[in-house]
PDB file of C-alpha atoms in Angstrom:
ATOM      1  CA  UNK M   1       0.000   0.000   0.000  1.00 57.00           C
ATOM      2  CA  UNK M   2       1.147   3.533  -0.744  1.00 58.00           C
ATOM      3  CA  UNK M   3      -0.019   7.129  -0.245  1.00 58.00           C
ATOM      4  CA  UNK M   4      -0.449   9.614  -3.085  1.00 52.00           C
ATOM      5  CA  UNK M   5      -0.723  13.395  -2.828  1.00 58.00           C
ATOM      6  CA  UNK M   6      -2.585  15.627  -5.301  1.00 53.00           C
ATOM      7  CA  UNK M   7      -1.626  19.196  -6.178  1.00 56.00           C
ATOM      8  CA  UNK M   8      -4.053  21.495  -7.968  1.00 53.00           C
ATOM      9  CA  UNK M   9      -2.761  24.653  -9.688  1.00 59.00           C
ATOM     10  CA  UNK M  10      -4.297  27.450 -11.796  1.00 54.00           C
ATOM     11  CA  UNK M  11      -7.165  29.962 -11.465  1.00 51.00           C
ATOM     12  CA  UNK M  12      -7.164  33.615 -10.530  1.00 51.00           C
ATOM     13  CA  UNK M  13      -4.328  34.916  -8.331  1.00 49.00           C
ATOM     14  CA  UNK M  14      -6.608  35.935  -5.458  1.00 53.00           C
ATOM     15  CA  UNK M  15      -6.235  33.482  -2.543  1.00 55.00           C
ATOM     16  CA  UNK M  16      -9.178  31.933  -0.737  1.00 56.00           C
ATOM     17  CA  UNK M  17     -11.687  32.074  -3.629  1.00 88.00           C
ATOM     18  CA  UNK M  18     -11.566  28.442  -4.800  1.00 93.00           C
ATOM     19  CA  UNK M  19     -13.585  25.424  -3.791  1.00 94.00           C
ATOM     20  CA  UNK M  20     -12.524  21.828  -4.481  1.00 96.00           C
ATOM     21  CA  UNK M  21     -14.713  18.783  -4.827  1.00 96.00           C
ATOM     22  CA  UNK M  22     -13.165  15.279  -5.031  1.00 97.00           C
ATOM     23  CA  UNK M  23     -16.362  13.512  -3.931  1.00 95.00           C
ATOM     24  CA  UNK M  24     -17.031  11.748  -7.237  1.00 96.00           C
ATOM     25  CA  UNK M  25     -14.672   8.982  -6.024  1.00 96.00           C
ATOM     26  CA  UNK M  26     -13.669   9.370  -2.362  1.00 96.00           C
ATOM     27  CA  UNK M  27     -12.011   5.910  -2.106  1.00 96.00           C
ATOM     28  CA  UNK M  28      -8.840   6.098   0.043  1.00 96.00           C
ATOM     29  CA  UNK M  29      -8.958   9.938   0.145  1.00 96.00           C
ATOM     30  CA  UNK M  30      -8.141  11.792   3.353  1.00 95.00           C
ATOM     31  CA  UNK M  31     -10.697  14.519   2.445  1.00 96.00           C
ATOM     32  CA  UNK M  32     -12.834  15.553  -0.530  1.00 96.00           C
ATOM     33  CA  UNK M  33     -13.115  19.306  -0.001  1.00 95.00           C
ATOM     34  CA  UNK M  34      -9.487  20.412   0.062  1.00 95.00           C
ATOM     35  CA  UNK M  35      -7.148  21.183  -2.792  1.00 93.00           C
ATOM     36  CA  UNK M  36      -4.526  18.533  -2.126  1.00 95.00           C
ATOM     37  CA  UNK M  37      -5.962  15.448  -0.433  1.00 95.00           C
ATOM     38  CA  UNK M  38      -3.932  12.296   0.208  1.00 95.00           C
ATOM     39  CA  UNK M  39      -4.974   8.902  -1.133  1.00 94.00           C
ATOM     40  CA  UNK M  40      -3.971   6.751   1.835  1.00 93.00           C
ATOM     41  CA  UNK M  41      -2.848   3.114   1.862  1.00 92.00           C
ATOM     42  CA  UNK M  42      -4.068   2.390  -1.647  1.00 92.00           C
ATOM     43  CA  UNK M  43      -4.666  -1.251  -2.503  1.00 90.00           C
ATOM     44  CA  UNK M  44      -6.258  -0.853  -5.950  1.00 93.00           C
ATOM     45  CA  UNK M  45      -6.057   1.445  -8.943  1.00 94.00           C
ATOM     46  CA  UNK M  46      -8.410   4.432  -8.932  1.00 96.00           C
ATOM     47  CA  UNK M  47      -9.465   7.333 -11.133  1.00 97.00           C
ATOM     48  CA  UNK M  48     -10.104  10.605  -9.316  1.00 97.00           C
ATOM     49  CA  UNK M  49     -11.951  13.695 -10.514  1.00 97.00           C
ATOM     50  CA  UNK M  50     -11.627  17.125  -8.965  1.00 97.00           C
ATOM     51  CA  UNK M  51     -14.102  19.918  -9.677  1.00 96.00           C
ATOM     52  CA  UNK M  52     -12.592  23.335  -9.008  1.00 96.00           C
ATOM     53  CA  UNK M  53     -14.853  26.361  -8.671  1.00 95.00           C
ATOM     54  CA  UNK M  54     -13.407  29.872  -8.930  1.00 92.00           C
ATOM     55  CA  UNK M  55     -15.708  31.993  -6.770  1.00 90.00           C
ATOM     56  CA  UNK M  56     -14.076  35.166  -8.052  1.00 85.00           C
ATOM     57  CA  UNK M  57     -15.053  34.510 -11.667  1.00 88.00           C
ATOM     58  CA  UNK M  58     -17.847  31.988 -11.190  1.00 89.00           C
ATOM     59  CA  UNK M  59     -16.081  29.510 -13.461  1.00 93.00           C
ATOM     60  CA  UNK M  60     -15.963  25.745 -12.832  1.00 95.00           C
ATOM     61  CA  UNK M  61     -13.451  23.297 -14.231  1.00 95.00           C
ATOM     62  CA  UNK M  62     -12.990  19.512 -13.805  1.00 96.00           C
ATOM     63  CA  UNK M  63      -9.793  17.457 -14.104  1.00 96.00           C
ATOM     64  CA  UNK M  64      -9.255  13.704 -14.027  1.00 96.00           C
ATOM     65  CA  UNK M  65      -6.173  11.869 -12.719  1.00 96.00           C
ATOM     66  CA  UNK M  66      -5.737   8.069 -12.927  1.00 96.00           C
ATOM     67  CA  UNK M  67      -3.638   6.323 -10.251  1.00 96.00           C
ATOM     68  CA  UNK M  68      -2.289   2.865 -11.067  1.00 94.00           C
ATOM     69  CA  UNK M  69      -1.518   0.617  -8.102  1.00 94.00           C
ATOM     70  CA  UNK M  70       0.708  -2.324  -8.988  1.00 94.00           C
ATOM     71  CA  UNK M  71       0.422  -5.604  -7.053  1.00 94.00           C
ATOM     72  CA  UNK M  72       2.978  -6.448  -4.390  1.00 95.00           C
ATOM     73  CA  UNK M  73       4.870  -9.767  -4.167  1.00 97.00           C
ATOM     74  CA  UNK M  74       4.210 -12.448  -1.576  1.00 97.00           C
ATOM     75  CA  UNK M  75       7.777 -13.479  -0.729  1.00 98.00           C
ATOM     76  CA  UNK M  76       8.650 -16.810   0.869  1.00 98.00           C
ATOM     77  CA  UNK M  77      11.938 -17.920   2.406  1.00 98.00           C
ATOM     78  CA  UNK M  78      13.081 -21.276   3.759  1.00 98.00           C
ATOM     79  CA  UNK M  79      16.178 -23.456   4.075  1.00 98.00           C
ATOM     80  CA  UNK M  80      17.338 -26.973   4.875  1.00 97.00           C
ATOM     81  CA  UNK M  81      18.219 -25.909   8.450  1.00 94.00           C
ATOM     82  CA  UNK M  82      19.263 -27.328  10.825  1.00 93.00           C
ATOM     83  CA  UNK M  83      22.543 -28.517   9.338  1.00 96.00           C
ATOM     84  CA  UNK M  84      25.783 -29.714  10.891  1.00 95.00           C
ATOM     85  CA  UNK M  85      29.026 -27.767  10.919  1.00 95.00           C
ATOM     86  CA  UNK M  86      30.846 -28.267   7.642  1.00 95.00           C
ATOM     87  CA  UNK M  87      27.666 -28.952   5.689  1.00 96.00           C
ATOM     88  CA  UNK M  88      25.958 -26.601   3.220  1.00 97.00           C
ATOM     89  CA  UNK M  89      22.927 -24.450   3.939  1.00 98.00           C
ATOM     90  CA  UNK M  90      20.543 -24.348   0.960  1.00 98.00           C
ATOM     91  CA  UNK M  91      18.180 -21.377   0.809  1.00 98.00           C
ATOM     92  CA  UNK M  92      14.917 -21.292  -1.090  1.00 98.00           C
ATOM     93  CA  UNK M  93      13.211 -18.036  -2.105  1.00 98.00           C
ATOM     94  CA  UNK M  94      10.069 -17.416  -4.084  1.00 97.00           C
ATOM     95  CA  UNK M  95       7.058 -15.270  -4.848  1.00 98.00           C
ATOM     96  CA  UNK M  96       3.677 -16.845  -4.163  1.00 97.00           C
ATOM     97  CA  UNK M  97       1.645 -13.955  -5.574  1.00 96.00           C
ATOM     98  CA  UNK M  98      -0.700 -14.949  -8.385  1.00 94.00           C
ATOM     99  CA  UNK M  99       0.735 -14.243 -11.819  1.00 92.00           C
ATOM    100  CA  UNK M 100       4.185 -13.343 -10.462  1.00 94.00           C
ATOM    101  CA  UNK M 101       6.139 -16.550 -10.882  1.00 91.00           C
ATOM    102  CA  UNK M 102       8.545 -14.908 -13.349  1.00 93.00           C
ATOM    103  CA  UNK M 103      10.303 -11.577 -13.582  1.00 95.00           C
ATOM    104  CA  UNK M 104      11.332 -11.453  -9.926  1.00 97.00           C
ATOM    105  CA  UNK M 105      14.691 -10.406  -8.504  1.00 98.00           C
ATOM    106  CA  UNK M 106      16.095 -11.561  -5.168  1.00 98.00           C
ATOM    107  CA  UNK M 107      18.467 -10.036  -2.633  1.00 98.00           C
ATOM    108  CA  UNK M 108      19.558 -12.193   0.311  1.00 98.00           C
ATOM    109  CA  UNK M 109      21.305 -11.010   3.451  1.00 98.00           C
ATOM    110  CA  UNK M 110      22.260 -12.603   6.741  1.00 98.00           C
ATOM    111  CA  UNK M 111      24.799 -13.075   9.532  1.00 97.00           C
ATOM    112  CA  UNK M 112      28.557 -12.928   9.068  1.00 95.00           C
ATOM    113  CA  UNK M 113      28.253 -10.732   5.953  1.00 96.00           C
ATOM    114  CA  UNK M 114      26.242 -13.213   3.909  1.00 97.00           C
ATOM    115  CA  UNK M 115      24.617 -11.796   0.760  1.00 97.00           C
ATOM    116  CA  UNK M 116      23.569 -13.128  -2.623  1.00 98.00           C
ATOM    117  CA  UNK M 117      21.369 -12.147  -5.562  1.00 98.00           C
ATOM    118  CA  UNK M 118      20.260 -15.568  -6.824  1.00 98.00           C
ATOM    119  CA  UNK M 119      16.878 -17.037  -5.976  1.00 98.00           C
ATOM    120  CA  UNK M 120      18.199 -20.130  -4.186  1.00 98.00           C
ATOM    121  CA  UNK M 121      21.726 -19.483  -2.871  1.00 98.00           C
ATOM    122  CA  UNK M 122      23.954 -22.015  -1.088  1.00 98.00           C
ATOM    123  CA  UNK M 123      26.199 -21.303   1.894  1.00 98.00           C
ATOM    124  CA  UNK M 124      28.986 -23.899   1.826  1.00 97.00           C
ATOM    125  CA  UNK M 125      31.010 -25.244   4.750  1.00 96.00           C
ATOM    126  CA  UNK M 126      28.765 -23.619   7.358  1.00 97.00           C
ATOM    127  CA  UNK M 127      30.103 -22.779  10.808  1.00 96.00           C
ATOM    128  CA  UNK M 128      28.533 -21.543  14.035  1.00 94.00           C
ATOM    129  CA  UNK M 129      28.992 -17.974  12.732  1.00 96.00           C
ATOM    130  CA  UNK M 130      26.206 -18.687  10.224  1.00 97.00           C
ATOM    131  CA  UNK M 131      23.573 -19.083  12.954  1.00 98.00           C
ATOM    132  CA  UNK M 132      20.821 -16.468  12.800  1.00 98.00           C
ATOM    133  CA  UNK M 133      18.051 -14.994  10.678  1.00 98.00           C
ATOM    134  CA  UNK M 134      18.323 -14.572   6.922  1.00 98.00           C
ATOM    135  CA  UNK M 135      16.253 -12.090   4.902  1.00 98.00           C
ATOM    136  CA  UNK M 136      15.287 -12.170   1.249  1.00 98.00           C
ATOM    137  CA  UNK M 137      13.922  -9.097  -0.529  1.00 98.00           C
ATOM    138  CA  UNK M 138      11.765 -10.026  -3.500  1.00 98.00           C
ATOM    139  CA  UNK M 139      11.115  -7.401  -6.170  1.00 98.00           C
ATOM    140  CA  UNK M 140       8.472  -8.317  -8.738  1.00 97.00           C
ATOM    141  CA  UNK M 141       8.151  -7.325 -12.397  1.00 96.00           C
ATOM    142  CA  UNK M 142       6.234  -4.183 -11.359  1.00 95.00           C
ATOM    143  CA  UNK M 143       9.091  -2.909  -9.189  1.00 95.00           C
ATOM    144  CA  UNK M 144       7.303  -3.584  -5.899  1.00 96.00           C
ATOM    145  CA  UNK M 145       9.281  -5.184  -3.056  1.00 97.00           C
ATOM    146  CA  UNK M 146       8.641  -7.046   0.175  1.00 98.00           C
ATOM    147  CA  UNK M 147      10.813  -9.171   2.462  1.00 98.00           C
ATOM    148  CA  UNK M 148      10.619 -12.598   4.118  1.00 98.00           C
ATOM    149  CA  UNK M 149      12.882 -14.215   6.706  1.00 98.00           C
ATOM    150  CA  UNK M 150      14.023 -17.698   7.669  1.00 98.00           C
ATOM    151  CA  UNK M 151      16.077 -18.868  10.684  1.00 98.00           C
ATOM    152  CA  UNK M 152      19.200 -21.007  10.308  1.00 98.00           C
ATOM    153  CA  UNK M 153      20.779 -23.271  12.916  1.00 96.00           C
ATOM    154  CA  UNK M 154      24.240 -24.762  12.376  1.00 96.00           C
ATOM    155  CA  UNK M 155      24.716 -27.526  14.930  1.00 94.00           C
ATOM    156  CA  UNK M 156      28.144 -28.589  16.203  1.00 93.00           C
ATOM    157  CA  UNK M 157      29.160 -32.266  15.962  1.00 93.00           C
ATOM    158  CA  UNK M 158      28.933 -34.370  19.117  1.00 94.00           C
ATOM    159  CA  UNK M 159      31.936 -33.837  21.399  1.00 95.00           C
ATOM    160  CA  UNK M 160      33.095 -37.291  22.525  1.00 97.00           C
ATOM    161  CA  UNK M 161      35.062 -38.570  25.486  1.00 97.00           C
ATOM    162  CA  UNK M 162      36.076 -42.006  26.809  1.00 98.00           C
ATOM    163  CA  UNK M 163      34.247 -42.008  30.123  1.00 97.00           C
ATOM    164  CA  UNK M 164      35.701 -45.335  31.289  1.00 98.00           C
ATOM    165  CA  UNK M 165      37.862 -48.119  29.900  1.00 98.00           C
ATOM    166  CA  UNK M 166      38.759 -51.638  31.058  1.00 98.00           C
ATOM    167  CA  UNK M 167      41.644 -53.345  29.298  1.00 98.00           C
ATOM    168  CA  UNK M 168      41.949 -57.082  28.765  1.00 97.00           C
ATOM    169  CA  UNK M 169      42.959 -58.783  32.006  1.00 96.00           C
ATOM    170  CA  UNK M 170      44.918 -61.727  30.522  1.00 96.00           C
ATOM    171  CA  UNK M 171      46.776 -62.014  27.280  1.00 95.00           C
ATOM    172  CA  UNK M 172      44.479 -63.293  24.546  1.00 95.00           C
ATOM    173  CA  UNK M 173      41.370 -62.614  26.598  1.00 96.00           C
ATOM    174  CA  UNK M 174      38.182 -60.871  25.529  1.00 97.00           C
ATOM    175  CA  UNK M 175      36.992 -58.978  28.587  1.00 97.00           C
ATOM    176  CA  UNK M 176      37.882 -55.462  27.405  1.00 98.00           C
ATOM    177  CA  UNK M 177      35.181 -52.815  27.811  1.00 98.00           C
ATOM    178  CA  UNK M 178      34.638 -49.062  27.482  1.00 98.00           C
ATOM    179  CA  UNK M 179      31.961 -46.380  27.753  1.00 98.00           C
ATOM    180  CA  UNK M 180      31.697 -43.354  25.457  1.00 98.00           C
ATOM    181  CA  UNK M 181      30.047 -40.137  26.655  1.00 96.00           C
ATOM    182  CA  UNK M 182      28.801 -37.093  24.724  1.00 95.00           C
ATOM    183  CA  UNK M 183      29.468 -33.695  26.279  1.00 90.00           C
ATOM    184  CA  UNK M 184      27.235 -31.726  23.906  1.00 87.00           C
ATOM    185  CA  UNK M 185      24.931 -32.470  20.981  1.00 68.00           C
ATOM    186  CA  UNK M 186      21.190 -32.639  20.563  1.00 76.00           C
ATOM    187  CA  UNK M 187      18.507 -35.165  21.443  1.00 79.00           C
ATOM    188  CA  UNK M 188      19.206 -38.880  21.426  1.00 88.00           C
ATOM    189  CA  UNK M 189      22.569 -40.405  20.558  1.00 95.00           C
ATOM    190  CA  UNK M 190      23.229 -43.476  18.439  1.00 97.00           C
ATOM    191  CA  UNK M 191      26.559 -45.217  19.122  1.00 98.00           C
ATOM    192  CA  UNK M 192      27.944 -47.397  16.323  1.00 98.00           C
ATOM    193  CA  UNK M 193      31.058 -49.536  16.679  1.00 97.00           C
ATOM    194  CA  UNK M 194      31.355 -51.184  13.272  1.00 96.00           C
ATOM    195  CA  UNK M 195      27.698 -52.247  13.269  1.00 96.00           C
ATOM    196  CA  UNK M 196      27.582 -52.897  17.008  1.00 96.00           C
ATOM    197  CA  UNK M 197      24.910 -50.297  17.799  1.00 97.00           C
ATOM    198  CA  UNK M 198      23.436 -49.103  21.082  1.00 96.00           C
ATOM    199  CA  UNK M 199      22.007 -45.951  22.650  1.00 95.00           C
ATOM    200  CA  UNK M 200      23.989 -45.779  25.917  1.00 96.00           C
ATOM    201  CA  UNK M 201      27.590 -45.840  24.676  1.00 97.00           C
ATOM    202  CA  UNK M 202      28.553 -48.924  26.740  1.00 98.00           C
ATOM    203  CA  UNK M 203      30.543 -51.634  24.943  1.00 98.00           C
ATOM    204  CA  UNK M 204      32.069 -54.871  26.305  1.00 97.00           C
ATOM    205  CA  UNK M 205      33.554 -58.220  25.259  1.00 97.00           C
ATOM    206  CA  UNK M 206      36.548 -56.886  23.327  1.00 98.00           C
ATOM    207  CA  UNK M 207      39.978 -58.339  22.798  1.00 98.00           C
ATOM    208  CA  UNK M 208      43.029 -56.119  22.462  1.00 98.00           C
ATOM    209  CA  UNK M 209      42.936 -53.757  19.480  1.00 97.00           C
ATOM    210  CA  UNK M 210      41.859 -50.407  18.061  1.00 98.00           C
ATOM    211  CA  UNK M 211      38.137 -49.702  17.879  1.00 98.00           C
ATOM    212  CA  UNK M 212      36.347 -46.730  16.298  1.00 98.00           C
ATOM    213  CA  UNK M 213      32.985 -45.547  17.630  1.00 98.00           C
ATOM    214  CA  UNK M 214      30.819 -43.152  15.616  1.00 98.00           C
ATOM    215  CA  UNK M 215      28.149 -41.168  17.461  1.00 97.00           C
ATOM    216  CA  UNK M 216      25.189 -39.552  15.676  1.00 96.00           C
ATOM    217  CA  UNK M 217      22.918 -37.095  17.486  1.00 93.00           C
ATOM    218  CA  UNK M 218      19.342 -35.953  16.944  1.00 89.00           C
ATOM    219  CA  UNK M 219      20.428 -33.407  14.307  1.00 88.00           C
ATOM    220  CA  UNK M 220      22.083 -36.240  12.325  1.00 90.00           C
ATOM    221  CA  UNK M 221      25.462 -34.715  13.165  1.00 94.00           C
ATOM    222  CA  UNK M 222      28.188 -37.308  13.671  1.00 95.00           C
ATOM    223  CA  UNK M 223      31.728 -37.613  14.970  1.00 96.00           C
ATOM    224  CA  UNK M 224      34.055 -40.486  15.813  1.00 97.00           C
ATOM    225  CA  UNK M 225      36.476 -41.423  18.571  1.00 98.00           C
ATOM    226  CA  UNK M 226      39.169 -44.159  18.668  1.00 98.00           C
ATOM    227  CA  UNK M 227      39.527 -46.532  21.617  1.00 98.00           C
ATOM    228  CA  UNK M 228      42.641 -48.681  22.089  1.00 98.00           C
ATOM    229  CA  UNK M 229      42.196 -51.772  24.267  1.00 98.00           C
ATOM    230  CA  UNK M 230      45.456 -53.242  25.573  1.00 97.00           C
ATOM    231  CA  UNK M 231      46.398 -56.571  27.118  1.00 97.00           C
ATOM    232  CA  UNK M 232      49.289 -57.761  29.351  1.00 95.00           C
ATOM    233  CA  UNK M 233      52.334 -59.420  27.805  1.00 92.00           C
ATOM    234  CA  UNK M 234      52.074 -63.195  27.417  1.00 87.00           C
ATOM    235  CA  UNK M 235      53.440 -65.230  30.373  1.00 75.00           C
ATOM    236  CA  UNK M 236      56.427 -67.652  30.002  1.00 54.00           C
ATOM    237  CA  UNK M 237      55.453 -71.205  29.055  1.00 58.00           C
ATOM    238  CA  UNK M 238      55.364 -73.234  32.312  1.00 61.00           C
ATOM    239  CA  UNK M 239      58.165 -75.757  32.984  1.00 66.00           C
ATOM    240  CA  UNK M 240      57.999 -78.172  35.977  1.00 68.00           C
ATOM    241  CA  UNK M 241      61.594 -79.360  35.533  1.00 70.00           C
ATOM    242  CA  UNK M 242      63.140 -82.691  34.575  1.00 78.00           C
ATOM    243  CA  UNK M 243      61.548 -86.077  35.206  1.00 79.00           C
ATOM    244  CA  UNK M 244      63.058 -87.878  38.216  1.00 80.00           C
ATOM    245  CA  UNK M 245      63.031 -91.420  39.611  1.00 82.00           C
ATOM    246  CA  UNK M 246      63.340 -91.943  43.425  1.00 77.00           C
ATOM    247  CA  UNK M 247      63.272 -94.655  46.017  1.00 84.00           C
ATOM    248  CA  UNK M 248      60.557 -94.850  48.638  1.00 81.00           C
ATOM    249  CA  UNK M 249      61.207 -92.386  51.447  1.00 74.00           C
ATOM    250  CA  UNK M 250      63.545 -90.132  49.425  1.00 75.00           C
ATOM    251  CA  UNK M 251      63.201 -86.348  49.327  1.00 81.00           C
ATOM    252  CA  UNK M 252      63.089 -84.328  46.108  1.00 73.00           C
ATOM    253  CA  UNK M 253      63.031 -80.569  45.344  1.00 77.00           C
ATOM    254  CA  UNK M 254      60.797 -79.540  42.440  1.00 73.00           C
ATOM    255  CA  UNK M 255      61.650 -76.512  40.278  1.00 70.00           C
ATOM    256  CA  UNK M 256      58.886 -74.779  38.370  1.00 62.00           C
ATOM    257  CA  UNK M 257      59.498 -72.049  35.764  1.00 60.00           C
TER     258      UNK M 257
END
């Protein structure tokens, strides 16, 4: 909507001897009996007629002025938010106004100096600095503009820590265990150790070796952590000593290694 002002000129030079009549079409007008009314908050095209009477001469004159009101756009803005750090944010802009699917221009702006002039821009390798509200200004083929906004959240990956670890107790054993904790993230957490999946981060029954656990949070953001399970060195093969033959009542000392 816009306001329009009218200015009427002409007539005899004596002030205060004119009357003005805009009443033929008073739509949107602030007044109909003044020389320069304002057409306020116009939403449709109008044709106005003013009848000016010169009381000094007794003459009357009419003038017609058409006002064209162009339609405004109905901008829309959205994105694929939330995304994870390092991923791309895809923006989607448009104009939902009837008959205005073509001929539009777009101007995007947002946090950290973001700006673009394409309809559907992409912000690559997003970081936490990209969090915030993004605005698109849509200008239609008539030169009319409006804005729309969309929020963007860039989520950090889960921060992982080995909360506890139990190494193998005997060489060649399989009683190693560990628990992974998440110190940030969103929602539930899925823990995946090479297809061994759970939701509490507790793993057991491992032999010595290197194990990788990937954790995915509720935003589908993922990160991994390595866990190294150790075992003690192998013991020496037992040796009870040489075979011996004795007589009844003899004493012998055994030597085990």
